């Protein structure tokens, strides 16, 4: 009950309150507190996906600091004579040896290492899921486009932090990944060779790459991420959270629970829950057992060489490419087998980042949006999202083609060919199917609004006809199902104006009109029932 | 609503929906609108709000969870002190795992989880669950603020005279453009220039082929048909400081194929009685490609599945590699050892811009 | 049509759709699976024959593919010079006799007794000189250097068999098998003889001591007693299984928690 808090408020100023006054007179905290202490946050599970990302990020930072106390980012060679017997007498770098020491000699070091790695995987998975939620509900619309870009940048930086991080132990698996990165750098036209020599401090593998990755991994990337993350959160506070349509919820308000005390308890508690779950996972399940992988040597390799999951789609792009390599006049080589995937690795995320601006250009809508869309009500956007996810899934399949082959007794060549076709076909199919499903769901909503919910009760009318009894929807449900905006498709208008003068229509305008037709034309949405339609059907006769 | 009316004019948005439903702070707009927003439903009390016994139960649950957390932390410290770091126990179904890692993970996990579970149970059952409505305000500043800020900015720039004093403006721009160059120049010493480093390996005329496994020079008789062996150039030792750099280019893969099965005559002539020496480094991105199938003579790269036919000059059969694996010319010396007739005649490993 | 749309809303409809989807997936799988041959006929006629000597066994179990004198045919390679070790490996791991022609002969239950295998091996060894069945002292894991073995394993074997011998894919449906828990004797024989598409590692390339080191390493990191200090090993397949686990169980568990946190607490009045 709330008695405890009210009691505290009535008491004469205690030590805590005096301290608050002291800080306020120096830092002006009360001003910030007035705005934010009772800030309202709406309750919905899907709004907590970003919190998972936030807390796993904090866990990664905390455990990462601990690991730096023991890890030696050095590629100096040594012979191991530590406590892990199967590596006795093996030559390795200090980076690898210190990772073995963290795992086998530092008490709790193995646990912290595993928490660090598991949280990193979950961190990026949570960012991706959070981004999907934001995308499919249209939460990226004005005024939140900038925060979408911050979030997107965090995802990209998260992947870079992950790659540089799992490369640090200098084991045979991650070293293979670093080798791949070197090969990809060499494939960059014109400057590739120089770039590779500068990044690696000479020829591969050299002795510089691990210390350099270390600086990027522990300082540069996390520093930028921390800054962006703070900005991201500030903007969430400043914009106030979006909410789903429902009774009492409008574009001009936000309905939910106050930050203090409910969200302090819920969000604070959630941090501990996540930390607890990941710690138990790290205690029970091993991750990246570097002691099994062996130290890196450029002439050794293991089958099943895959990156961590978030880099898997780039691996897929590389794996299914045909081996196209041209020598252009002048004696220069373009390695398309690597260069095309490299370009796509840049282009695909940028498409994702640019989407909010693309959609607002098509709709021409410059209003603020705080009520979220149901994915079905924007079939084209939802279709793009699912197509994009399908593409990523196809690429992940390609990236693990050897494991698919051995575990499902398939031929690796068949899988690769299937992926080559699916790369082009599957997203288109997914887009089309998703749009159809969304339209079907819209039709069902329309039916439900007009005719009520099917109860499954069959009634016989006096003249013998059987009908199913439909129960009308509650006001709340009626509102929820009709709360979304429906745009009219953009019309280009006649190409000749009233006076017979030809109007200029740029190709860009035509494209925009065509896209708008795709989004909001007959094939793009089902008109929601109008008030008149509803009244015509509900007044008068009892059945239909 | 006010901001949207203004923007609609800007983009001729007749296709935009004009009225936002239920736009009046949660109160039904019109009496007759069947789809109107019914407004926030009245708060319904939970059991804990009206039944003090239920509230007490929740209180006990929360404090129990916090107590379990304390005990788990004690357990964590006890495990840390009591369990040896190298102790392995069998725990079904996890396998033979580190006792310390298991104990620390479970106790710390429990300690953390119980704090979280307690806090959330507390917030869900005891803290007020009355929903609060807060107004939103447009992010955009009011027209007055906009005008004020713009005029202040204008005043500031005018006072600086940056607009009228062109020479200052231009030289400042020039200075600011040039100064980052120092930073770029500083990056020059990140590494040496490539020169022809990628074109040469340690192999050279007369270098013996040293077995990677035994460190002994290889004889033709060691390499039987259907076998696979790896070699390094004479003079490269495991402990050398540049071992990794050299082996990254020089790693060699030796196979022996019945001379009759070798389809490429030139490739056969570069070998010795069917013993062929290919670079082990994939021409795609440089993984060691050595998944040799002795019946088909195919060699597969485990990273990206480039497949080469060693019986046909290491031609690319499948996958993303762009050109065959380079082959090393070898023969036998008077003492019966295999040696190289020179370096590879093309760069090994992944292709690069200047490769040609 | 109306009926269909009514049934679409049936609570079991989702289940039906799921079953149809599963069936379709199975069908697709059947189309893509490389070995399309029907049920294998039990070529275990040899089993019913009384054991007398290798040649008789050979004529019954092996000659149809490898030729009456071991000279080979279009269905099977020549056995002249493969040696006793090859016979012992192929037959006692059940790879031979072959059940059906396919991408690769899989491991299966052995149908011969050790005595029969020895007789067969003696017969094949008589066709031409080849590697003999190794002595136990040669492949006893206790006699090897584990650290050195790991290095040798990563240089010679891991490219096909994975870091700890979990196996991997080769071209066109072929694969390097999982060698976790394989009899050390068979490991040794496989290295010497190079069964099927596996290359051989003759003693000149990989000395008997090297082989023993590799066996010692595999014994240390594989088998039922293998230690996985960090916890359950998720198949030892690396980042793919780890990624799947992180999504399904890691993020999955956390999402279940979000649902609990955001769910309404039960109201006093049941409406």
JSON list of N, CA and C in Angstrom, two decimals, chain A residues 5 94 120 124 336 374:
[
{"chain": "A", "resi": 5, "resn": "UNK", "atom": "N", "xyz": [4.86, 5.70, 1.83]},
{"chain": "A", "resi": 5, "resn": "UNK", "atom": "CA", "xyz": [5.36, 6.90, 1.14]},
{"chain": "A", "resi": 5, "resn": "UNK", "atom": "C", "xyz": [4.67, 8.15, 1.65]},
{"chain": "A", "resi": 94, "resn": "UNK", "atom": "N", "xyz": [50.25, -13.87, -25.92]},
{"chain": "A", "resi": 94, "resn": "UNK", "atom": "CA", "xyz": [49.88, -13.55, -24.54]},
{"chain": "A", "resi": 94, "resn": "UNK", "atom": "C", "xyz": [48.38, -13.30, -24.42]},
{"chain": "A", "resi": 120, "resn": "UNK", "atom": "N", "xyz": [26.58, -10.11, -24.41]},
{"chain": "A", "resi": 120, "resn": "UNK", "atom": "CA", "xyz": [26.83, -9.43, -25.68]},
{"chain": "A", "resi": 120, "resn": "UNK", "atom": "C", "xyz": [25.91, -9.99, -26.76]},
{"chain": "A", "resi": 124, "resn": "UNK", "atom": "N", "xyz": [22.74, -7.67, -28.52]},
{"chain": "A", "resi": 124, "resn": "UNK", "atom": "CA", "xyz": [22.49, -7.34, -29.91]},
{"chain": "A", "resi": 124, "resn": "UNK", "atom": "C", "xyz": [21.16, -7.94, -30.38]},
{"chain": "A", "resi": 336, "resn": "UNK", "atom": "N", "xyz": [35.02, -9.24, -57.17]},
{"chain": "A", "resi": 336, "resn": "UNK", "atom": "CA", "xyz": [33.59, -9.04, -56.92]},
{"chain": "A", "resi": 336, "resn": "UNK", "atom": "C", "xyz": [33.04, -10.01, -55.89]},
{"chain": "A", "resi": 374, "resn": "UNK", "atom": "N", "xyz": [-1.03, -0.66, -35.44]},
{"chain": "A", "resi": 374, "resn": "UNK", "atom": "CA", "xyz": [-0.98, -2.13, -35.41]},
{"chain": "A", "resi": 374, "resn": "UNK", "atom": "C", "xyz": [-0.39, -2.52, -36.77]}
]
